[in-house]
XYZ file of C-alpha atoms in Angstrom:
126
model
C 8.400 4.280 -10.747
C 6.733 6.887 -12.871
C 3.032 7.591 -12.473
C 2.373 6.964 -16.207
C 3.826 3.488 -15.741
C 1.597 2.948 -12.719
C -1.459 4.052 -14.482
C -0.649 1.550 -17.305
C -0.022 -1.236 -14.909
C -3.073 -0.422 -12.931
C -5.137 -1.206 -16.045
C -3.653 -4.650 -16.233
C -4.304 -5.836 -12.813
C -7.250 -8.236 -12.647
C -6.828 -10.256 -9.504
C -4.921 -10.745 -6.197
C -3.889 -14.249 -7.114
C -0.260 -15.065 -7.239
C 2.850 -12.948 -6.390
C 2.643 -9.248 -7.086
C 5.187 -7.729 -9.445
C 7.025 -4.592 -8.297
C 5.026 -1.467 -9.271
C 1.560 -2.958 -9.564
C -1.181 -0.641 -8.659
C -4.006 -1.941 -6.354
C -7.474 -0.494 -6.611
C -9.926 0.275 -3.761
C -11.800 -2.943 -4.509
C -8.632 -4.990 -4.650
C -7.390 -3.590 -1.373
C -10.732 -4.202 0.334
C -10.949 -7.771 -0.925
C -7.339 -8.459 -0.050
C -7.887 -7.222 3.486
C -11.171 -9.206 3.819
C -9.407 -12.392 2.641
C -6.005 -11.849 4.355
C -4.450 -11.929 0.809
C -2.459 -8.710 1.184
C 0.091 -7.291 3.707
C -1.024 -3.565 3.830
C 1.725 -1.147 4.926
C 0.720 2.458 5.682
C 3.799 4.673 5.365
C 2.258 7.725 6.939
C 3.781 9.168 10.261
C 2.580 7.510 13.548
C 0.440 10.533 14.460
C -1.461 10.305 11.126
C -1.842 6.590 11.433
C -3.303 6.813 14.991
C -5.951 9.337 13.815
C -7.288 6.751 11.364
C -6.111 3.833 9.242
C -7.348 0.750 7.436
C -7.997 -2.281 9.611
C -5.192 -4.692 9.330
C -2.649 -2.052 8.122
C 0.786 -1.921 9.725
C 2.545 1.360 10.133
C 5.984 1.809 8.861
C 6.597 5.712 8.517
C 8.497 6.870 5.505
C 10.627 9.013 7.587
C 12.295 5.860 9.100
C 11.335 3.415 6.227
C 13.689 0.564 5.471
C 12.846 -2.183 3.032
C 14.015 -4.829 5.539
C 11.139 -3.807 7.826
C 8.559 -5.059 5.271
C 7.035 -8.499 5.618
C 9.348 -11.206 4.129
C 8.692 -12.158 0.499
C 5.832 -14.561 -0.063
C 2.827 -15.388 -2.240
C 1.021 -12.567 -0.403
C 1.774 -9.139 -1.926
C 2.873 -6.278 0.139
C 0.728 -3.159 -0.721
C 1.989 0.323 0.356
C -0.235 3.187 0.984
C -0.244 6.678 2.479
C -2.615 9.677 2.414
C -2.454 10.465 -1.305
C -0.078 7.963 -2.890
C 3.104 10.098 -3.094
C 4.947 8.681 -0.002
C 3.799 5.134 -0.984
C 5.604 5.793 -4.298
C 8.684 6.945 -2.435
C 8.532 3.834 -0.264
C 8.217 1.747 -3.470
C 11.440 3.280 -4.897
C 13.267 2.279 -1.501
C 11.880 -1.223 -1.763
C 12.888 -1.566 -5.449
C 16.284 -0.349 -4.737
C 16.639 -2.989 -2.058
C 15.650 -5.765 -4.562
C 12.003 -6.303 -3.478
C 9.966 -7.329 -6.425
C 6.806 -8.222 -4.478
C 5.815 -4.717 -3.413
C 2.824 -2.820 -4.796
C 1.018 0.403 -4.260
C -2.520 1.501 -3.467
C -2.245 4.865 -5.072
C -5.795 5.883 -4.018
C -4.618 5.617 -0.517
C -6.405 7.288 2.497
C -8.063 9.912 0.228
C -9.890 7.520 -1.954
C -10.532 5.093 0.946
C -12.374 7.665 2.994
C -14.161 9.071 -0.044
C -15.640 5.572 -0.754
C -16.427 5.080 2.932
C -13.942 2.266 3.487
C -13.833 1.178 7.126
C -11.359 3.101 9.312
C -9.989 2.354 12.885
C -8.114 4.622 15.304
C -5.106 4.169 17.565
C -1.680 2.712 17.074
């Protein structure tokens, strides 16, 4: 999905309610609220070594180097949100998920860069 489209869609997102549409962009506040309320499945597509150094609490690691859409949580009313370090790999994973027919996968484009800049909680280990 093109970044211009992501930017446009990002401005339209107003809540976590209901199923996500493929390509939605989640903000820092939406990811934080979704994690706090268990209303998102957060998937970090960085490599295992990066993930172990620090990741968001509740995130699951599915590295892009071995990423397959069938590894994602099954479709449900809880959206799957992809993230990485900067948003680039999450976008690549989104393309893979869309090609596999997933329409419930979204992206946190701010990813780890924004999360750490805004002092979001980080945990270490696998």
